[in-house]
PDB file of C-alpha atoms in Angstrom:
ATOM      1  CA  MET A   1     -76.725   4.646  35.256  1.00 36.00           C
ATOM      2  CA  SER A   2     -76.533   1.148  37.243  1.00 37.00           C
ATOM      3  CA  ARG A   3     -74.872   0.037  40.050  1.00 41.00           C
ATOM      4  CA  PRO A   4     -74.420  -3.488  41.299  1.00 42.00           C
ATOM      5  CA  ASP A   5     -76.086  -3.779  44.462  1.00 51.00           C
ATOM      6  CA  PRO A   6     -79.042  -1.307  45.802  1.00 49.00           C
ATOM      7  CA  ASP A   7     -77.675  -2.007  49.165  1.00 64.00           C
ATOM      8  CA  SER A   8     -74.267  -0.628  48.369  1.00 75.00           C
ATOM      9  CA  TYR A   9     -72.710   2.112  50.619  1.00 88.00           C
ATOM     10  CA  ALA A  10     -74.443   0.984  53.752  1.00 88.00           C
ATOM     11  CA  VAL A  11     -71.534   2.098  55.719  1.00 93.00           C
ATOM     12  CA  THR A  12     -70.277   5.187  53.623  1.00 93.00           C
ATOM     13  CA  ALA A  13     -73.920   6.253  54.062  1.00 92.00           C
ATOM     14  CA  GLU A  14     -73.748   6.708  57.845  1.00 93.00           C
ATOM     15  CA  PHE A  15     -70.413   8.450  57.731  1.00 95.00           C
ATOM     16  CA  TYR A  16     -70.282  10.454  54.515  1.00 93.00           C
ATOM     17  CA  ASP A  17     -72.362  13.654  55.881  1.00 92.00           C
ATOM     18  CA  ILE A  18     -70.473  13.828  59.463  1.00 94.00           C
ATOM     19  CA  LEU A  19     -67.160  13.473  57.442  1.00 95.00           C
ATOM     20  CA  GLN A  20     -67.406  15.120  54.054  1.00 91.00           C
ATOM     21  CA  ALA A  21     -70.461  16.706  53.294  1.00 85.00           C
ATOM     22  CA  ASP A  22     -69.824  20.359  54.362  1.00 87.00           C
ATOM     23  CA  ARG A  23     -66.521  20.532  52.203  1.00 90.00           C
ATOM     24  CA  ASP A  24     -68.639  18.633  49.158  1.00 92.00           C
ATOM     25  CA  ALA A  25     -71.345  21.170  49.676  1.00 92.00           C
ATOM     26  CA  ALA A  26     -68.958  24.091  48.990  1.00 94.00           C
ATOM     27  CA  ARG A  27     -67.467  22.095  45.906  1.00 95.00           C
ATOM     28  CA  VAL A  28     -70.633  21.318  43.955  1.00 96.00           C
ATOM     29  CA  ARG A  29     -71.921  24.974  44.418  1.00 96.00           C
ATOM     30  CA  GLU A  30     -68.324  26.201  43.309  1.00 96.00           C
ATOM     31  CA  LEU A  31     -68.608  23.859  40.577  1.00 97.00           C
ATOM     32  CA  TYR A  32     -72.224  23.854  39.285  1.00 97.00           C
ATOM     33  CA  GLY A  33     -73.898  26.748  41.067  1.00 97.00           C
ATOM     34  CA  ARG A  34     -74.010  29.213  38.063  1.00 96.00           C
ATOM     35  CA  HIS A  35     -75.179  26.556  35.678  1.00 96.00           C
ATOM     36  CA  VAL A  36     -77.815  25.536  37.949  1.00 98.00           C
ATOM     37  CA  ALA A  37     -79.049  28.983  38.542  1.00 98.00           C
ATOM     38  CA  ARG A  38     -79.585  29.671  34.779  1.00 97.00           C
ATOM     39  CA  ALA A  39     -81.758  26.379  34.288  1.00 98.00           C
ATOM     40  CA  ARG A  40     -85.345  27.337  33.382  1.00 98.00           C
ATOM     41  CA  LEU A  41     -86.772  23.600  32.527  1.00 98.00           C
ATOM     42  CA  GLY A  42     -85.349  21.319  35.538  1.00 98.00           C
ATOM     43  CA  VAL A  43     -82.319  20.062  36.882  1.00 98.00           C
ATOM     44  CA  LEU A  44     -81.253  16.531  36.844  1.00 98.00           C
ATOM     45  CA  ASP A  45     -78.821  15.226  39.527  1.00 98.00           C
ATOM     46  CA  ILE A  46     -77.177  11.823  38.335  1.00 98.00           C
ATOM     47  CA  GLY A  47     -76.023   9.846  41.278  1.00 96.00           C
ATOM     48  CA  ALA A  48     -77.310  12.046  43.983  1.00 96.00           C
ATOM     49  CA  GLY A  49     -76.074  10.550  46.948  1.00 94.00           C
ATOM     50  CA  THR A  50     -77.111  11.798  50.223  1.00 94.00           C
ATOM     51  CA  GLY A  51     -78.346  15.031  48.187  1.00 95.00           C
ATOM     52  CA  ARG A  52     -75.490  17.794  47.981  1.00 96.00           C
ATOM     53  CA  VAL A  53     -76.051  18.448  44.215  1.00 97.00           C
ATOM     54  CA  THR A  54     -79.734  18.270  44.972  1.00 98.00           C
ATOM     55  CA  LEU A  55     -80.184  20.692  47.921  1.00 97.00           C
ATOM     56  CA  MET A  56     -78.369  23.119  45.835  1.00 97.00           C
ATOM     57  CA  SER A  57     -80.078  22.874  42.845  1.00 98.00           C
ATOM     58  CA  LEU A  58     -83.212  23.714  45.039  1.00 98.00           C
ATOM     59  CA  ALA A  59     -81.477  26.901  46.349  1.00 96.00           C
ATOM     60  CA  GLU A  60     -80.170  28.207  43.487  1.00 97.00           C
ATOM     61  CA  SER A  61     -83.208  27.527  40.853  1.00 97.00           C
ATOM     62  CA  ALA A  62     -86.655  27.547  40.537  1.00 97.00           C
ATOM     63  CA  VAL A  63     -87.044  24.623  38.558  1.00 98.00           C
ATOM     64  CA  ASP A  64     -87.843  20.957  39.227  1.00 98.00           C
ATOM     65  CA  VAL A  65     -85.329  19.039  40.301  1.00 98.00           C
ATOM     66  CA  HIS A  66     -84.582  15.272  39.524  1.00 98.00           C
ATOM     67  CA  ALA A  67     -82.489  13.232  41.815  1.00 98.00           C
ATOM     68  CA  VAL A  68     -81.580   9.676  40.746  1.00 97.00           C
ATOM     69  CA  GLU A  69     -79.979   7.717  43.138  1.00 96.00           C
ATOM     70  CA  PRO A  70     -80.179   3.475  42.777  1.00 94.00           C
ATOM     71  CA  ALA A  71     -78.503   2.859  46.258  1.00 93.00           C
ATOM     72  CA  ARG A  72     -80.987   2.642  49.185  1.00 94.00           C
ATOM     73  CA  ALA A  73     -78.544   3.760  52.017  1.00 94.00           C
ATOM     74  CA  MET A  74     -77.280   6.756  50.421  1.00 94.00           C
ATOM     75  CA  ARG A  75     -81.063   7.521  49.202  1.00 95.00           C
ATOM     76  CA  THR A  76     -82.470   6.939  53.040  1.00 95.00           C
ATOM     77  CA  ALA A  77     -79.743   9.899  53.770  1.00 94.00           C
ATOM     78  CA  LEU A  78     -81.179  11.786  51.017  1.00 96.00           C
ATOM     79  CA  LEU A  79     -84.768  11.165  51.481  1.00 97.00           C
ATOM     80  CA  THR A  80     -84.525  12.286  55.393  1.00 95.00           C
ATOM     81  CA  ARG A  81     -82.721  15.716  54.486  1.00 94.00           C
ATOM     82  CA  LEU A  82     -85.567  16.546  52.125  1.00 97.00           C
ATOM     83  CA  ALA A  83     -88.318  15.684  54.859  1.00 96.00           C
ATOM     84  CA  THR A  84     -87.000  18.573  56.670  1.00 96.00           C
ATOM     85  CA  LEU A  85     -87.300  21.196  53.954  1.00 96.00           C
ATOM     86  CA  PRO A  86     -90.510  23.318  53.647  1.00 96.00           C
ATOM     87  CA  ALA A  87     -93.066  21.850  51.688  1.00 96.00           C
ATOM     88  CA  ARG A  88     -92.841  24.198  48.885  1.00 95.00           C
ATOM     89  CA  GLN A  89     -89.145  23.190  48.293  1.00 95.00           C
ATOM     90  CA  ARG A  90     -89.872  19.390  48.730  1.00 96.00           C
ATOM     91  CA  GLU A  91     -92.551  19.308  46.060  1.00 96.00           C
ATOM     92  CA  ARG A  92     -90.296  20.481  43.463  1.00 98.00           C
ATOM     93  CA  VAL A  93     -87.760  17.464  44.276  1.00 98.00           C
ATOM     94  CA  THR A  94     -88.385  13.915  42.576  1.00 97.00           C
ATOM     95  CA  VAL A  95     -86.402  11.106  43.923  1.00 98.00           C
ATOM     96  CA  HIS A  96     -85.697   8.092  41.209  1.00 97.00           C
ATOM     97  CA  PRO A  97     -84.712   5.081  43.160  1.00 95.00           C
ATOM     98  CA  TYR A  98     -83.099   3.377  40.123  1.00 90.00           C
ATOM     99  CA  ALA A  99     -81.229   3.810  37.351  1.00 90.00           C
ATOM    100  CA  LEU A 100     -81.434   6.664  34.754  1.00 94.00           C
ATOM    101  CA  HIS A 101     -82.364   4.726  31.699  1.00 90.00           C
ATOM    102  CA  GLU A 102     -85.195   2.934  34.134  1.00 91.00           C
ATOM    103  CA  ALA A 103     -86.328   6.560  34.730  1.00 90.00           C
ATOM    104  CA  SER A 104     -88.326   7.310  31.663  1.00 86.00           C
ATOM    105  CA  LEU A 105     -87.130  10.531  31.520  1.00 95.00           C
ATOM    106  CA  ASN A 106     -87.494  12.589  28.655  1.00 96.00           C
ATOM    107  CA  THR A 107     -86.532  16.201  27.929  1.00 96.00           C
ATOM    108  CA  ALA A 108     -87.098  16.893  31.312  1.00 97.00           C
ATOM    109  CA  ALA A 109     -84.058  18.953  32.394  1.00 98.00           C
ATOM    110  CA  ASP A 110     -81.768  21.788  30.661  1.00 98.00           C
ATOM    111  CA  VAL A 111     -79.146  20.933  33.210  1.00 98.00           C
ATOM    112  CA  ALA A 112     -77.924  17.611  34.120  1.00 98.00           C
ATOM    113  CA  VAL A 113     -74.937  17.093  36.992  1.00 98.00           C
ATOM    114  CA  CYS A 114     -73.087  14.266  37.363  1.00 98.00           C
ATOM    115  CA  HIS A 115     -71.147  14.633  40.516  1.00 97.00           C
ATOM    116  CA  ASN A 116     -68.619  11.971  41.929  1.00 94.00           C
ATOM    117  CA  THR A 117     -70.328   9.397  40.001  1.00 95.00           C
ATOM    118  CA  VAL A 118     -68.714   8.773  36.647  1.00 96.00           C
ATOM    119  CA  ALA A 119     -65.262   7.106  37.867  1.00 97.00           C
ATOM    120  CA  CYS A 120     -67.080   4.406  39.907  1.00 95.00           C
ATOM    121  CA  LEU A 121     -69.038   3.227  36.747  1.00 95.00           C
ATOM    122  CA  PRO A 122     -67.542   0.464  34.190  1.00 94.00           C
ATOM    123  CA  PRO A 123     -67.267   1.479  30.702  1.00 93.00           C
ATOM    124  CA  ALA A 124     -70.319  -0.652  29.888  1.00 92.00           C
ATOM    125  CA  ALA A 125     -72.374   1.309  32.163  1.00 93.00           C
ATOM    126  CA  ARG A 126     -71.249   4.385  30.726  1.00 94.00           C
ATOM    127  CA  GLY A 127     -72.237   3.594  27.494  1.00 92.00           C
ATOM    128  CA  ALA A 128     -75.499   2.951  28.792  1.00 93.00           C
ATOM    129  CA  LEU A 129     -75.822   6.161  30.699  1.00 96.00           C
ATOM    130  CA  TRP A 130     -74.669   8.458  27.924  1.00 97.00           C
ATOM    131  CA  PRO A 131     -77.855   7.888  25.932  1.00 97.00           C
ATOM    132  CA  ALA A 132     -80.139   7.940  28.809  1.00 97.00           C
ATOM    133  CA  ILE A 133     -78.668  11.763  29.601  1.00 98.00           C
ATOM    134  CA  HIS A 134     -79.292  12.922  26.127  1.00 97.00           C
ATOM    135  CA  ALA A 135     -83.069  11.480  26.101  1.00 97.00           C
ATOM    136  CA  ALA A 136     -83.396  13.214  29.374  1.00 98.00           C
ATOM    137  CA  LEU A 137     -81.664  16.643  28.517  1.00 98.00           C
ATOM    138  CA  ALA A 138     -83.689  18.922  26.419  1.00 97.00           C
ATOM    139  CA  PRO A 139     -82.132  20.174  23.099  1.00 97.00           C
ATOM    140  CA  GLY A 140     -79.824  22.960  24.117  1.00 97.00           C
ATOM    141  CA  GLY A 141     -79.118  21.338  27.680  1.00 97.00           C
ATOM    142  CA  THR A 142     -75.689  21.103  29.496  1.00 98.00           C
ATOM    143  CA  LEU A 143     -74.152  18.249  30.804  1.00 98.00           C
ATOM    144  CA  LEU A 144     -71.670  18.823  33.806  1.00 98.00           C
ATOM    145  CA  LEU A 145     -69.456  15.947  34.905  1.00 97.00           C
ATOM    146  CA  GLU A 146     -66.729  15.341  37.196  1.00 97.00           C
ATOM    147  CA  PRO A 147     -64.018  13.157  35.166  1.00 96.00           C
ATOM    148  CA  PRO A 148     -62.728  10.198  36.805  1.00 96.00           C
ATOM    149  CA  PRO A 149     -59.066   9.868  37.428  1.00 96.00           C
ATOM    150  CA  ALA A 150     -57.372  10.191  34.154  1.00 96.00           C
ATOM    151  CA  LEU A 151     -54.552   7.483  34.982  1.00 96.00           C
ATOM    152  CA  LEU A 152     -53.854   4.814  37.655  1.00 97.00           C
ATOM    153  CA  PRO A 153     -52.126   6.202  40.668  1.00 97.00           C
ATOM    154  CA  PRO A 154     -48.439   5.441  40.793  1.00 96.00           C
ATOM    155  CA  ARG A 155     -48.550   4.700  44.329  1.00 97.00           C
ATOM    156  CA  ASP A 156     -50.888   4.885  47.086  1.00 98.00           C
ATOM    157  CA  ILE A 157     -52.702   7.666  47.953  1.00 97.00           C
ATOM    158  CA  VAL A 158     -53.717   8.098  51.539  1.00 98.00           C
ATOM    159  CA  ARG A 159     -56.277  11.021  52.540  1.00 97.00           C
ATOM    160  CA  ARG A 160     -57.136  11.249  56.055  1.00 97.00           C
ATOM    161  CA  LEU A 161     -60.534  12.570  56.536  1.00 96.00           C
ATOM    162  CA  PRO A 162     -60.803  15.660  59.299  1.00 95.00           C
ATOM    163  CA  GLU A 163     -62.428  14.078  62.747  1.00 96.00           C
ATOM    164  CA  GLN A 164     -65.618  15.590  63.870  1.00 97.00           C
ATOM    165  CA  ARG A 165     -67.145  15.294  67.187  1.00 97.00           C
ATOM    166  CA  VAL A 166     -70.580  14.437  67.929  1.00 96.00           C
ATOM    167  CA  GLY A 167     -71.472  14.810  72.012  1.00 97.00           C
ATOM    168  CA  ALA A 168     -69.028  12.527  73.537  1.00 97.00           C
ATOM    169  CA  HIS A 169     -67.684  10.367  70.391  1.00 98.00           C
ATOM    170  CA  VAL A 170     -65.086  11.397  67.791  1.00 98.00           C
ATOM    171  CA  TYR A 171     -65.815  10.341  64.279  1.00 98.00           C
ATOM    172  CA  GLY A 172     -62.785  10.018  61.677  1.00 98.00           C
ATOM    173  CA  GLY A 173     -61.806   8.007  58.692  1.00 97.00           C
ATOM    174  CA  ARG A 174     -58.898   7.563  55.922  1.00 98.00           C
ATOM    175  CA  MET A 175     -59.354   6.765  52.176  1.00 97.00           C
ATOM    176  CA  THR A 176     -56.652   4.934  50.629  1.00 98.00           C
ATOM    177  CA  MET A 177     -56.656   4.839  46.513  1.00 98.00           C
ATOM    178  CA  SER A 178     -54.293   2.067  45.229  1.00 98.00           C
ATOM    179  CA  ALA A 179     -53.645   0.652  41.605  1.00 98.00           C
ATOM    180  CA  ALA A 180     -55.352  -2.999  40.941  1.00 97.00           C
ATOM    181  CA  GLY A 181     -54.954  -4.026  37.441  1.00 96.00           C
ATOM    182  CA  TYR A 182     -56.800  -1.504  34.989  1.00 96.00           C
ATOM    183  CA  ARG A 183     -58.619  -0.486  37.890  1.00 98.00           C
ATOM    184  CA  ILE A 184     -58.559   1.814  41.307  1.00 98.00           C
ATOM    185  CA  ARG A 185     -59.501   0.377  44.499  1.00 98.00           C
ATOM    186  CA  THR A 186     -60.554   2.958  46.939  1.00 97.00           C
ATOM    187  CA  ARG A 187     -60.896   1.925  50.425  1.00 97.00           C
ATOM    188  CA  VAL A 188     -62.503   3.794  53.180  1.00 97.00           C
ATOM    189  CA  ASP A 189     -61.892   3.010  56.550  1.00 98.00           C
ATOM    190  CA  TYR A 190     -64.008   4.646  59.434  1.00 98.00           C
ATOM    191  CA  TRP A 191     -63.852   4.569  63.096  1.00 98.00           C
ATOM    192  CA  VAL A 192     -65.797   6.146  66.298  1.00 98.00           C
ATOM    193  CA  ARG A 193     -64.035   6.876  69.674  1.00 98.00           C
ATOM    194  CA  SER A 194     -64.964   7.950  72.881  1.00 97.00           C
ATOM    195  CA  GLY A 195     -61.311   9.146  74.332  1.00 94.00           C
ATOM    196  CA  ARG A 196     -58.446   6.521  73.366  1.00 93.00           C
ATOM    197  CA  HIS A 197     -60.961   3.840  73.263  1.00 97.00           C
ATOM    198  CA  VAL A 198     -62.339   2.661  69.593  1.00 97.00           C
ATOM    199  CA  LEU A 199     -65.962   1.864  70.149  1.00 98.00           C
ATOM    200  CA  ARG A 200     -66.396   0.859  66.150  1.00 97.00           C
ATOM    201  CA  GLU A 201     -64.378   0.228  63.224  1.00 97.00           C
ATOM    202  CA  HIS A 202     -65.971  -0.295  59.467  1.00 97.00           C
ATOM    203  CA  THR A 203     -64.350  -0.682  55.968  1.00 96.00           C
ATOM    204  CA  GLU A 204     -65.969  -0.145  52.525  1.00 96.00           C
ATOM    205  CA  SER A 205     -64.455  -0.570  49.131  1.00 95.00           C
ATOM    206  CA  PHE A 206     -65.285   1.022  45.949  1.00 94.00           C
ATOM    207  CA  TRP A 207     -63.870   0.514  42.191  1.00 96.00           C
ATOM    208  CA  MET A 208     -63.044   2.945  39.998  1.00 97.00           C
ATOM    209  CA  TRP A 209     -62.462   2.973  36.448  1.00 98.00           C
ATOM    210  CA  PRO A 210     -59.597   5.441  34.790  1.00 97.00           C
ATOM    211  CA  ALA A 211     -60.367   7.758  31.542  1.00 96.00           C
ATOM    212  CA  SER A 212     -58.677  10.002  30.001  1.00 96.00           C
ATOM    213  CA  ARG A 213     -60.548  13.465  29.297  1.00 95.00           C
ATOM    214  CA  ALA A 214     -60.036  13.246  25.507  1.00 95.00           C
ATOM    215  CA  GLY A 215     -61.366   9.608  25.535  1.00 96.00           C
ATOM    216  CA  LEU A 216     -64.469  10.792  27.475  1.00 96.00           C
ATOM    217  CA  VAL A 217     -65.521  13.645  24.886  1.00 96.00           C
ATOM    218  CA  ASP A 218     -64.839  11.232  22.247  1.00 97.00           C
ATOM    219  CA  ASP A 219     -67.686   9.236  23.762  1.00 96.00           C
ATOM    220  CA  LEU A 220     -70.034  12.018  24.425  1.00 97.00           C
ATOM    221  CA  VAL A 221     -69.819  13.171  21.015  1.00 97.00           C
ATOM    222  CA  ARG A 222     -70.511   9.685  19.720  1.00 97.00           C
ATOM    223  CA  HIS A 223     -73.503   9.744  21.873  1.00 96.00           C
ATOM    224  CA  GLY A 224     -74.635  13.234  19.944  1.00 97.00           C
ATOM    225  CA  PHE A 225     -73.504  15.760  22.418  1.00 98.00           C
ATOM    226  CA  VAL A 226     -70.569  18.396  21.412  1.00 97.00           C
ATOM    227  CA  PRO A 227     -68.183  20.384  24.054  1.00 95.00           C
ATOM    228  CA  LEU A 228     -69.687  23.509  25.243  1.00 92.00           C
ATOM    229  CA  PRO A 229     -67.789  26.210  23.794  1.00 87.00           C
ATOM    230  CA  GLY A 230     -66.124  28.566  26.743  1.00 83.00           C
ATOM    231  CA  HIS A 231     -65.883  26.433  29.518  1.00 83.00           C
ATOM    232  CA  GLY A 232     -62.434  26.140  30.735  1.00 79.00           C
ATOM    233  CA  ASP A 233     -62.534  24.720  34.301  1.00 89.00           C
ATOM    234  CA  PRO A 234     -60.480  21.384  34.113  1.00 91.00           C
ATOM    235  CA  ARG A 235     -62.196  20.061  36.884  1.00 95.00           C
ATOM    236  CA  VAL A 236     -65.601  19.539  35.209  1.00 97.00           C
ATOM    237  CA  LEU A 237     -66.332  18.148  31.831  1.00 97.00           C
ATOM    238  CA  ALA A 238     -69.006  20.070  30.228  1.00 97.00           C
ATOM    239  CA  VAL A 239     -71.166  19.250  27.201  1.00 98.00           C
ATOM    240  CA  THR A 240     -74.428  20.107  25.398  1.00 97.00           C
ATOM    241  CA  ARG A 241     -76.938  18.502  23.363  1.00 97.00           C
ATOM    242  CA  PRO A 242     -77.016  20.744  20.568  1.00 95.00           C
ATOM    243  CA  PRO A 243     -80.390  22.787  19.855  1.00 90.00           C
ATOM    244  CA  GLY A 244     -82.478  21.102  17.101  1.00 73.00           C
ATOM    245  CA  GLN A 245     -80.684  17.832  17.377  1.00 61.00           C
ATOM    246  CA  GLN A 246     -83.456  14.838  16.726  1.00 57.00           C
ATOM    247  CA  CYS A 247     -83.359  11.981  18.977  1.00 51.00           C
ATOM    248  CA  HIS A 248     -82.837   9.040  16.707  1.00 44.00           C
ATOM    249  CA  ASN A 249     -79.993   6.478  17.332  1.00 44.00           C
ATOM    250  CA  VAL A 250     -77.999   8.535  19.555  1.00 45.00           C
ATOM    251  CA  CYS A 251     -80.813   8.460  22.314  1.00 45.00           C
ATOM    252  CA  ARG A 252     -82.057   5.090  21.942  1.00 42.00           C
ATOM    253  CA  ARG A 253     -82.127   3.420  25.061  1.00 39.00           C
ATOM    254  CA  PRO A 254     -80.347   0.157  25.762  1.00 37.00           C
ATOM    255  CA  VAL A 255     -82.612  -3.176  25.691  1.00 30.00           C
TER     256      VAL A 255
END
């Protein structure tokens, strides 16, 4: 995985945990918890952010966890959170501060999770990500990913983030998704208030690339994965690296 700027998410990193992390923690446990609990080799968290999947993986499994997060701002929040854990848990986590294909992970995990990440990767970056995951997964391992939106939004979609009080200040935000050519522009406006007085306002924008579920499956199959039988949750795309599959061209890293 690659992101264009290691300092991206500098604004969002400050506001994410207070405004969204509790909701996201419940969501990742619901979507991936039972799969992570069955891990016997390791868990790979691709695009770890501030660590919701990583922390859930430490709680639900007894294996090593690899957290891949290139963005410095998000990684700083992740490491701060890990620093508060007991040493025995913390020793099971390795934080990789660069793209997955640069991490030299080979058959390091039997469960890989890619939550809230694929949508923000352009097609070329996705093409580099799949062989890197294939190499990092042991044969028989499972990849669980949150698919990007399948289509461009027909109109602007606005979602207000629930406000949260911290002492005398109230933190809030608003997320707006809009079509821009073949991409989706997601703009997030944040604010901090004291009473009716606005103390600070910040804005950060991200791009997303839509992709159909069928198109993603076809792409993953070309890179050596097969759909995981019996996984019917439409919120998650689940594929596996077949047991006994040799690592030839399908998992060659890009140069």
